[in-house]
Short mmCIF file of C-alpha atoms in Angstrom, two decimals:
data_model
loop_
_atom_site.label_atom_id
_atom_site.label_comp_id
_atom_site.label_asym_id
_atom_site.label_seq_id
_atom_site.Cartn_x
_atom_site.Cartn_y
_atom_site.Cartn_z
CA MET A 3 -31.89 -0.78 32.93
CA THR A 4 -34.38 -3.53 32.16
CA PRO A 5 -33.50 -5.58 29.06
CA PRO A 6 -36.18 -6.72 26.60
CA PRO A 7 -37.94 -9.91 27.73
CA ASP A 8 -35.98 -12.09 25.31
CA ILE A 9 -32.61 -11.10 26.85
CA ALA A 10 -31.71 -12.74 30.15
CA PRO A 11 -30.38 -10.24 32.73
CA ALA A 12 -26.64 -10.16 33.43
CA ARG A 13 -27.01 -11.37 37.00
CA GLY A 14 -24.19 -12.93 38.99
CA LYS A 15 -20.56 -13.44 38.03
CA LEU A 16 -19.18 -13.94 34.52
CA GLY A 17 -16.22 -16.30 34.32
CA VAL A 18 -13.84 -15.38 31.49
CA LEU A 19 -11.45 -18.23 30.73
CA LEU A 20 -8.43 -17.31 28.61
CA VAL A 21 -6.30 -19.93 26.89
CA GLY A 22 -2.70 -18.79 27.28
CA LEU A 23 -1.73 -16.33 30.02
CA GLY A 24 0.82 -14.52 27.83
CA ALA A 25 1.15 -10.84 26.96
CA VAL A 26 -2.38 -10.35 25.60
CA SER A 27 -4.18 -12.15 28.43
CA THR A 28 -2.17 -10.61 31.26
CA THR A 29 -2.53 -7.13 29.76
CA THR A 30 -6.29 -7.67 29.52
CA ILE A 31 -6.63 -8.94 33.07
CA ALA A 32 -4.36 -6.26 34.58
CA GLY A 33 -6.21 -3.59 32.61
CA VAL A 34 -9.63 -4.67 33.85
CA MET A 35 -8.33 -4.81 37.43
CA ALA A 36 -6.89 -1.28 37.11
CA ILE A 37 -10.09 0.08 35.53
CA ARG A 38 -12.21 -1.46 38.28
CA LYS A 39 -10.08 0.37 40.87
CA GLY A 40 -10.36 3.68 39.03
CA LEU A 41 -6.65 3.68 38.13
CA ALA A 42 -7.08 3.81 34.35
CA GLN A 43 -9.56 4.46 31.54
CA PRO A 44 -10.80 1.66 29.22
CA ILE A 45 -9.40 3.31 26.10
CA GLY A 46 -9.99 1.24 22.97
CA SER A 47 -13.01 -0.62 24.36
CA LEU A 48 -16.25 -0.10 22.44
CA THR A 49 -18.29 -1.73 25.21
CA GLN A 50 -16.95 0.67 27.83
CA MET A 51 -16.43 3.98 25.99
CA GLY A 52 -18.45 3.70 22.77
CA THR A 53 -21.77 5.40 22.16
CA ILE A 54 -24.65 4.42 19.87
CA ARG A 55 -26.98 6.76 18.01
CA LEU A 56 -30.68 6.00 18.42
CA GLY A 57 -33.41 7.39 16.21
CA LYS A 58 -33.04 10.52 14.05
CA ARG A 59 -30.09 12.85 14.30
CA THR A 60 -32.43 15.58 15.49
CA GLU A 61 -33.36 13.51 18.55
CA ALA A 62 -29.83 13.76 19.98
CA ARG A 63 -30.02 10.30 21.58
CA ALA A 64 -26.58 8.76 21.86
CA PRO A 65 -26.18 6.75 25.07
CA LYS A 66 -23.08 4.77 25.91
CA ILE A 67 -23.32 1.20 24.64
CA LYS A 68 -22.88 -0.19 28.15
CA GLU A 69 -25.87 1.90 29.28
CA PHE A 70 -27.98 0.82 26.28
CA VAL A 71 -27.54 -2.96 26.28
CA PRO A 72 -27.40 -5.15 29.42
CA LEU A 73 -23.71 -6.05 29.43
CA ALA A 74 -21.97 -7.74 32.34
CA ASP A 75 -20.39 -5.24 34.71
CA LEU A 76 -16.59 -5.27 34.93
CA ASN A 77 -16.87 -5.81 38.67
CA ASP A 78 -18.66 -9.11 38.02
CA ILE A 79 -15.91 -10.63 35.85
CA VAL A 80 -13.77 -13.45 37.27
CA PHE A 81 -10.69 -14.35 35.21
CA GLY A 82 -9.07 -17.75 34.88
CA GLY A 83 -7.20 -19.73 32.27
CA TRP A 84 -4.61 -22.23 31.19
CA ASP A 85 -0.93 -21.84 30.34
CA ILE A 86 2.07 -24.04 29.67
CA PHE A 87 4.02 -22.11 32.32
CA GLU A 88 3.17 -22.24 36.03
CA ALA A 89 3.66 -18.54 36.82
CA ASP A 90 0.67 -16.64 38.21
CA CYS A 91 -0.75 -13.72 36.27
CA TYR A 92 1.42 -11.13 38.04
CA ALA A 93 4.66 -13.01 37.34
CA ALA A 94 3.54 -13.71 33.76
CA ALA A 95 2.77 -10.02 33.21
CA LYS A 96 6.21 -9.08 34.54
CA THR A 97 7.78 -11.56 32.10
CA ALA A 98 5.70 -10.23 29.20
CA GLY A 99 7.05 -6.74 29.90
CA VAL A 100 4.09 -4.87 28.41
CA LEU A 101 2.97 -2.89 31.46
CA ASP A 102 5.16 -0.86 33.81
CA SER A 103 6.07 -2.49 37.13
CA ALA A 104 4.58 0.43 39.05
CA GLN A 105 1.26 -0.07 37.30
CA LEU A 106 1.29 -3.84 37.85
CA ASP A 107 2.10 -3.41 41.53
CA GLN A 108 -1.15 -1.47 42.01
CA VAL A 109 -3.10 -4.63 41.16
CA ARG A 110 -0.54 -7.20 42.26
CA SER A 111 -2.71 -9.09 44.73
CA GLU A 112 -5.54 -9.43 42.20
CA LEU A 113 -3.14 -10.70 39.53
CA GLU A 114 -1.39 -13.16 41.85
CA ALA A 115 -4.79 -14.73 42.55
CA VAL A 116 -5.07 -15.77 38.89
CA LYS A 117 -3.09 -18.99 38.63
CA PRO A 118 -3.02 -21.01 35.39
CA MET A 119 -4.47 -24.47 35.13
CA PRO A 120 -2.29 -27.04 33.32
CA ALA A 121 -2.68 -26.59 29.57
CA VAL A 122 -3.47 -28.89 26.68
CA PHE A 123 -0.39 -28.43 24.51
CA ASP A 124 1.42 -30.26 21.75
CA GLN A 125 4.66 -28.74 20.49
CA ARG A 126 4.10 -30.17 17.01
CA TYR A 127 1.56 -27.40 16.43
CA VAL A 128 3.58 -24.52 17.96
CA LYS A 129 7.19 -25.49 17.37
CA ARG A 130 8.94 -22.55 19.00
CA LEU A 131 7.30 -22.96 22.43
CA ASP A 132 7.49 -25.52 25.22
CA GLY A 133 6.62 -25.53 28.90
CA PRO A 134 6.18 -27.82 31.92
CA ASN A 135 2.56 -27.04 32.95
CA VAL A 136 0.93 -29.47 30.54
CA LYS A 137 -1.85 -32.04 30.94
CA LYS A 138 -1.30 -35.75 30.33
CA GLY A 139 -3.99 -38.01 28.91
CA LYS A 140 -4.47 -41.28 27.08
CA ASN A 141 -5.84 -39.43 24.03
CA LYS A 142 -7.24 -36.09 22.93
CA ARG A 143 -10.74 -37.06 24.03
CA ASP A 144 -9.37 -37.60 27.53
CA LEU A 145 -7.70 -34.16 27.40
CA ALA A 146 -10.97 -32.56 26.32
CA GLU A 147 -12.76 -34.20 29.25
CA GLN A 148 -10.09 -32.79 31.59
CA LEU A 149 -10.77 -29.31 30.21
CA ILE A 150 -14.49 -29.77 30.75
CA ALA A 151 -13.75 -30.77 34.35
CA ASP A 152 -11.65 -27.59 34.71
CA ILE A 153 -14.51 -25.46 33.39
CA ARG A 154 -17.02 -27.00 35.79
CA ALA A 155 -14.65 -26.79 38.76
CA PHE A 156 -13.82 -23.12 38.06
CA LYS A 157 -17.49 -22.24 37.71
CA SER A 158 -18.30 -23.92 41.02
CA ALA A 159 -15.29 -22.59 42.93
CA HIS A 160 -15.90 -18.98 41.90
CA GLY A 161 -19.68 -19.05 41.96
CA CYS A 162 -19.98 -18.04 38.31
CA ASP A 163 -23.41 -17.73 36.75
CA ARG A 164 -22.07 -17.83 33.17
CA MET A 165 -18.79 -18.57 31.36
CA VAL A 166 -16.97 -17.45 28.22
CA MET A 167 -13.76 -18.89 26.71
CA ILE A 168 -11.31 -17.05 24.45
CA TRP A 169 -8.30 -18.63 22.76
CA CYS A 170 -5.43 -16.18 23.35
CA GLY A 171 -2.76 -18.77 22.66
CA SER A 172 -0.14 -18.74 19.95
CA THR A 173 -0.58 -19.22 16.22
CA GLU A 174 -0.52 -22.90 15.31
CA VAL A 175 0.86 -24.44 12.14
CA TYR A 176 -1.21 -23.99 8.99
CA MET A 177 -4.04 -26.52 8.64
CA LYS A 178 -6.82 -27.14 6.16
CA GLU A 179 -10.22 -28.67 6.80
CA THR A 180 -10.35 -32.45 6.34
CA ALA A 181 -12.96 -35.20 6.62
CA VAL A 182 -12.16 -35.41 10.33
CA HIS A 183 -13.72 -31.96 10.78
CA ALA A 184 -16.94 -32.71 8.88
CA THR A 185 -19.26 -33.83 11.70
CA VAL A 186 -19.32 -34.07 15.48
CA ALA A 187 -19.24 -37.85 15.17
CA SER A 188 -16.15 -37.88 12.94
CA PHE A 189 -14.45 -35.30 15.16
CA GLU A 190 -15.11 -37.20 18.38
CA LYS A 191 -13.84 -40.41 16.79
CA ALA A 192 -10.69 -38.55 15.74
CA LEU A 193 -10.26 -37.24 19.30
CA GLU A 194 -10.20 -40.82 20.56
CA GLN A 195 -7.72 -41.79 17.83
CA ASN A 196 -5.36 -38.88 18.59
CA ASP A 197 -5.70 -37.70 15.00
CA ASP A 198 -3.05 -35.18 13.91
CA ALA A 199 -5.78 -33.09 12.25
CA ILE A 200 -6.91 -31.93 15.70
CA PRO A 201 -4.53 -29.33 17.18
CA SER A 202 -4.68 -28.11 20.77
CA SER A 203 -6.92 -25.14 19.95
CA MET A 204 -9.63 -27.47 18.63
CA VAL A 205 -9.57 -29.47 21.86
CA TYR A 206 -10.29 -26.27 23.79
CA ALA A 207 -13.00 -25.19 21.36
CA TYR A 208 -14.67 -28.60 21.57
CA ALA A 209 -14.64 -28.51 25.38
CA ALA A 210 -16.07 -24.99 25.52
CA ILE A 211 -18.77 -25.55 22.93
CA ARG A 212 -19.81 -28.91 24.39
CA GLU A 213 -20.38 -27.11 27.68
CA GLY A 214 -22.43 -24.42 25.90
CA LEU A 215 -19.86 -21.67 26.47
CA PRO A 216 -19.49 -18.81 24.01
CA PHE A 217 -16.10 -19.20 22.31
CA ALA A 218 -13.87 -16.74 20.47
CA ASN A 219 -10.66 -17.47 18.58
CA ALA A 220 -8.18 -14.60 18.84
CA ALA A 221 -5.61 -16.36 16.62
CA PRO A 222 -5.69 -17.30 12.91
CA ASN A 223 -5.89 -21.05 13.63
CA LEU A 224 -8.65 -23.16 12.06
CA THR A 225 -9.98 -24.00 15.56
CA ALA A 226 -13.79 -23.52 15.63
CA ASP A 227 -14.26 -22.62 11.97
CA ILE A 228 -15.14 -26.18 10.90
CA PRO A 229 -18.50 -27.92 10.28
CA ALA A 230 -18.15 -30.15 13.35
CA MET A 231 -17.88 -27.17 15.69
CA LEU A 232 -20.78 -25.39 14.00
CA GLU A 233 -22.91 -28.52 14.36
CA LEU A 234 -21.99 -28.80 18.04
CA ALA A 235 -22.65 -25.08 18.63
CA ALA A 236 -26.13 -25.49 17.13
CA ARG A 237 -26.81 -28.27 19.64
CA THR A 238 -25.51 -26.44 22.71
CA LYS A 239 -26.51 -22.89 21.63
CA SER A 240 -22.94 -21.59 21.85
CA PRO A 241 -22.16 -18.26 20.14
CA LEU A 242 -18.88 -18.24 18.16
CA ALA A 243 -16.57 -15.43 17.02
CA GLY A 244 -13.15 -15.07 15.39
CA ASN A 245 -10.69 -15.42 13.83
CA ASP A 246 -7.46 -13.53 14.60
CA MET A 247 -7.82 -10.25 16.46
CA LYS A 248 -7.50 -7.19 14.26
CA THR A 249 -4.88 -5.06 16.00
CA GLY A 250 -1.94 -3.41 14.23
CA GLN A 251 -1.26 -3.52 10.53
CA THR A 252 -4.49 -5.21 9.45
CA LEU A 253 -6.49 -2.69 11.47
CA ILE A 254 -4.84 0.07 9.44
CA LYS A 255 -5.52 -1.80 6.19
CA THR A 256 -9.22 -2.11 6.95
CA ILE A 257 -9.33 1.64 7.66
CA ILE A 258 -7.29 2.83 4.66
CA ALA A 259 -8.37 0.37 1.94
CA PRO A 260 -12.12 1.20 2.13
CA GLY A 261 -11.26 4.88 1.69
CA LEU A 262 -9.11 4.22 -1.38
CA LYS A 263 -11.83 2.03 -2.89
CA ALA A 264 -14.55 4.57 -2.09
CA ARG A 265 -12.65 7.17 -4.16
CA LEU A 266 -11.92 4.55 -6.86
CA LEU A 267 -8.18 5.01 -6.66
CA GLY A 268 -6.24 2.12 -8.18
CA VAL A 269 -3.77 0.10 -6.14
CA LYS A 270 -0.91 -1.66 -7.92
CA GLY A 271 1.00 -2.85 -4.88
CA TRP A 272 0.74 -3.07 -1.11
CA TYR A 273 3.92 -4.12 0.65
CA SER A 274 3.63 -4.81 4.39
CA THR A 275 6.38 -5.72 6.79
CA ASN A 276 6.35 -6.08 10.57
CA ILE A 277 8.95 -6.40 13.27
CA LEU A 278 7.84 -7.95 16.54
CA GLY A 279 9.78 -9.31 19.47
CA ASN A 280 7.29 -10.91 21.84
CA ARG A 281 6.27 -14.57 22.15
CA ASP A 282 3.97 -14.17 19.15
CA GLY A 283 6.88 -12.94 17.07
CA GLU A 284 8.98 -15.90 18.12
CA VAL A 285 6.21 -18.35 17.20
CA LEU A 286 5.69 -16.68 13.82
CA ASP A 287 9.39 -17.08 13.09
CA ASP A 288 8.47 -20.68 12.28
CA PRO A 289 7.40 -20.87 8.59
CA GLU A 290 4.45 -23.19 9.28
CA SER A 291 2.96 -20.84 11.89
CA PHE A 292 3.69 -17.83 9.68
CA LYS A 293 1.70 -19.45 6.85
CA THR A 294 -1.37 -19.46 9.11
CA LYS A 295 -0.93 -15.77 9.96
CA GLU A 296 -0.13 -14.81 6.36
CA GLU A 297 -3.38 -16.29 5.06
CA SER A 298 -5.31 -14.34 7.69
CA LYS A 299 -3.56 -11.03 6.98
CA LYS A 300 -3.66 -11.22 3.18
CA SER A 301 -7.35 -12.00 2.70
CA ALA A 302 -8.68 -8.62 3.85
CA LEU A 303 -7.57 -6.61 0.81
CA ASP A 304 -9.00 -9.10 -1.67
CA TYR A 305 -12.45 -8.85 -0.15
CA ILE A 306 -12.36 -5.06 0.35
CA PHE A 307 -11.14 -4.20 -3.15
CA GLN A 308 -13.27 -6.83 -4.96
CA PRO A 309 -10.98 -7.11 -8.03
CA HIS A 310 -13.59 -9.16 -9.88
CA LEU A 311 -15.83 -6.08 -9.87
CA TYR A 312 -13.04 -3.52 -10.41
CA PRO A 313 -10.46 -5.29 -12.59
CA GLU A 314 -9.02 -2.04 -13.97
CA LEU A 315 -8.18 -0.86 -10.47
CA TYR A 316 -7.23 -3.95 -8.46
CA LYS A 317 -6.86 -7.06 -10.63
CA ASP A 318 -3.06 -6.98 -10.72
CA LEU A 319 -2.51 -5.94 -7.10
CA HIS A 320 0.80 -7.24 -5.71
CA HIS A 321 0.21 -7.84 -2.01
CA VAL A 322 3.24 -8.88 0.05
CA VAL A 323 3.25 -9.54 3.81
CA ARG A 324 6.39 -10.08 5.90
CA ILE A 325 6.81 -10.62 9.66
CA ASN A 326 10.26 -10.54 11.20
CA TYR A 327 11.07 -11.67 14.72
CA TYR A 328 13.18 -8.94 16.33
CA PRO A 329 13.62 -9.52 20.10
CA PRO A 330 14.74 -5.98 21.09
CA ARG A 331 11.26 -4.63 20.33
CA GLY A 332 9.43 -6.98 22.68
CA ASP A 333 5.69 -6.25 22.51
CA ASN A 334 6.25 -2.93 20.71
CA LYS A 335 5.42 -3.88 17.15
CA GLU A 336 6.33 -1.78 14.14
CA GLY A 337 4.47 -2.06 10.87
CA TRP A 338 5.62 -0.53 7.58
CA ASP A 339 3.26 -0.24 4.61
CA ASN A 340 4.16 0.99 1.16
CA ILE A 341 1.12 1.45 -1.09
CA ASP A 342 1.53 2.16 -4.81
CA LEU A 343 -1.53 4.04 -6.05
CA ILE A 344 -2.86 4.93 -9.48
CA GLY A 345 -4.89 8.12 -9.95
CA TRP A 346 -6.59 10.14 -12.67
CA LEU A 347 -5.26 9.39 -16.16
CA GLY A 348 -3.04 6.64 -14.76
CA TYR A 349 -0.65 8.88 -12.81
CA PRO A 350 1.19 7.06 -9.99
CA MET A 351 1.18 8.07 -6.32
CA GLN A 352 2.45 6.53 -3.10
CA LEU A 353 1.22 6.25 0.46
CA LYS A 354 3.62 5.21 3.21
CA ILE A 355 2.51 4.30 6.73
CA ASN A 356 4.73 3.63 9.72
CA PHE A 357 2.68 2.35 12.67
CA LEU A 358 4.62 1.99 15.90
CA CYS A 359 2.09 0.21 18.05
CA ARG A 360 1.84 -1.95 21.14
CA ASP A 361 0.38 -5.29 20.17
CA SER A 362 -1.14 -6.31 23.49
CA ILE A 363 -2.37 -2.78 24.26
CA LEU A 364 -4.43 -2.93 21.06
CA ALA A 365 -5.55 -6.53 21.65
CA ALA A 366 -6.65 -6.25 25.30
CA PRO A 367 -9.83 -4.21 24.68
CA ILE A 368 -10.80 -6.64 21.91
CA VAL A 369 -10.56 -9.56 24.35
CA LEU A 370 -12.74 -7.68 26.83
CA ASP A 371 -15.32 -6.62 24.23
CA SER A 372 -15.48 -10.10 22.71
CA ALA A 373 -16.15 -11.63 26.13
CA LEU A 374 -18.89 -9.13 27.00
CA PHE A 375 -20.61 -9.20 23.60
CA LEU A 376 -20.49 -13.01 23.41
CA ASP A 377 -22.04 -13.21 26.86
CA LEU A 378 -24.76 -10.83 25.64
CA ALA A 379 -25.29 -13.01 22.56
CA LYS A 380 -25.70 -16.12 24.74
CA ARG A 381 -28.22 -14.39 27.00
CA SER A 382 -30.08 -13.16 23.91
CA GLY A 383 -30.48 -16.69 22.53
CA MET A 384 -28.04 -16.11 19.66
CA SER A 385 -25.87 -19.09 18.75
CA GLY A 386 -23.39 -20.14 16.11
CA ILE A 387 -21.40 -17.63 14.06
CA GLN A 388 -21.75 -14.05 15.32
CA GLU A 389 -20.85 -12.19 12.15
CA TRP A 390 -21.71 -8.87 13.81
CA LEU A 391 -18.48 -9.27 15.82
CA SER A 392 -16.35 -9.36 12.63
CA PHE A 393 -15.42 -5.76 13.55
CA TYR A 394 -12.74 -7.23 15.80
CA TYR A 395 -11.22 -9.94 13.58
CA LYS A 396 -8.84 -10.23 10.61
CA ALA A 397 -10.47 -13.34 9.16
CA PRO A 398 -14.05 -13.09 10.40
CA MET A 399 -16.19 -16.20 10.59
CA HIS A 400 -19.08 -16.15 8.12
CA ALA A 401 -21.73 -18.34 6.56
CA PRO A 402 -20.25 -20.48 3.75
CA GLU A 403 -22.58 -19.04 1.11
CA VAL A 404 -21.48 -15.41 1.62
CA TYR A 405 -18.15 -13.61 1.47
CA PRO A 406 -16.72 -12.14 4.69
CA GLU A 407 -17.11 -8.40 5.22
CA HIS A 408 -13.75 -6.74 5.94
CA ASP A 409 -14.61 -3.04 5.61
CA LEU A 410 -14.21 -1.74 9.19
CA PHE A 411 -16.96 0.84 8.81
CA ILE A 412 -19.51 -1.61 7.41
CA GLN A 413 -18.54 -3.98 10.23
CA LEU A 414 -19.17 -1.27 12.83
CA MET A 415 -22.56 -0.42 11.29
CA LYS A 416 -23.48 -4.13 11.38
CA LEU A 417 -22.43 -4.37 15.04
CA LYS A 418 -24.41 -1.32 16.15
CA ASN A 419 -27.48 -2.28 14.13
CA THR A 420 -27.39 -5.69 15.83
CA LEU A 421 -27.47 -3.95 19.22
CA ARG A 422 -30.35 -1.74 18.07
CA HIS A 423 -32.22 -4.82 16.85
CA LEU A 424 -31.71 -6.65 20.15
CA MET A 425 -33.13 -3.69 22.07
CA GLY A 426 -36.08 -3.08 19.76
CA GLU A 427 -34.76 0.19 18.34
CA GLU A 428 -35.10 1.30 14.72
CA LEU A 429 -32.12 0.31 12.54
CA ILE A 430 -30.04 3.18 11.15
CA THR A 431 -29.72 3.16 7.34
CA HIS A 432 -28.13 6.64 7.02
CA LEU A 433 -30.48 7.38 4.10
CA GLY A 434 -31.53 10.65 5.73
CA ARG A 435 -34.17 11.69 3.15
CA GLU A 436 -36.63 12.50 5.92
CA TYR A 437 -34.68 15.67 6.74
CA TYR A 438 -35.14 17.07 3.23
CA ASP A 439 -38.44 15.74 1.86
#
């Protein structure tokens, strides 16, 4: 397939650098290794299994996305990353306990080859974690320069043509934008002064964006969603996506809520509780980290229901979110939702959802898709916020003058229309009058 002239071909190797080789990262890497060897199917990955309709319905053109747009091939991906623990990817995956040992052993040699670089880490921002594989530096600017050296060394050592970085680390304590985050100049000065307003995730984002790498934030941290990072991304032409991967309970909310709103059913209350026992659950057991996650999870319903437009239906919605750390479950998360509905003539109804999911199994295809789509964006000359990738995120990045779109189906339409636009195909409006006029 020959891409349009304004899209650079996906030649050579794509280096995918993951921050944090925990459950999500190791499940992603092991999954890609297994898929490459024909041992598994890429279930859940839009880039690998999704199709895209082209033209009129009567034309019956619906190629796979990976056959329509020039994505990097899975065989050309080289994984690397940083972690606060020294264990290689195989050992880390065994510790995470997401995948069966028999399945991991089929790709053991490939996983053992992925060894973490020492991480930039400060326990003040993730209080429930600590580890020995941590960089030392005179200030945060020095640490950022060490990360840049890591990026360049990895690219050279593995012969990578292009690079992508994705933050797969833990949720940091809740932070708000300050004057430090206003410009590149103020941010770089704060790096040199070891300012507390710059957590570890921002050091990684700065390093990636300064090098021109596409960057995605898979956690709800502030990270790249500040004016300084957007200014830097404009300079270096880095595409950005995030924040907080949409996996379990919020995925269900963005599927169910648009349907309720479409039928104009009122919602008086939406109570959500989760039990989770992996490293993410342990981190979120800290109130300051939970606050960051809570803000990410609660915003979706407000934007979907638009209570300012439908006050009779949604103005008094009581939305409660709880996350409980429960070690016996490990990575097998359970989400309970109780939804109190109001129907015709004010009669009450209830909807109850019990989602027993696997957190990293749902997250892994999002990491893969984000890496491949961001690489496509970079080769297409797209930089800054990639709102078309909001399909994958709980708190999607967006231009300050517009509200974020949380409706999963509108997000998917935006994503596919972006791909059609890149390839010079007609956008699909679903008007359909031409079949009946």
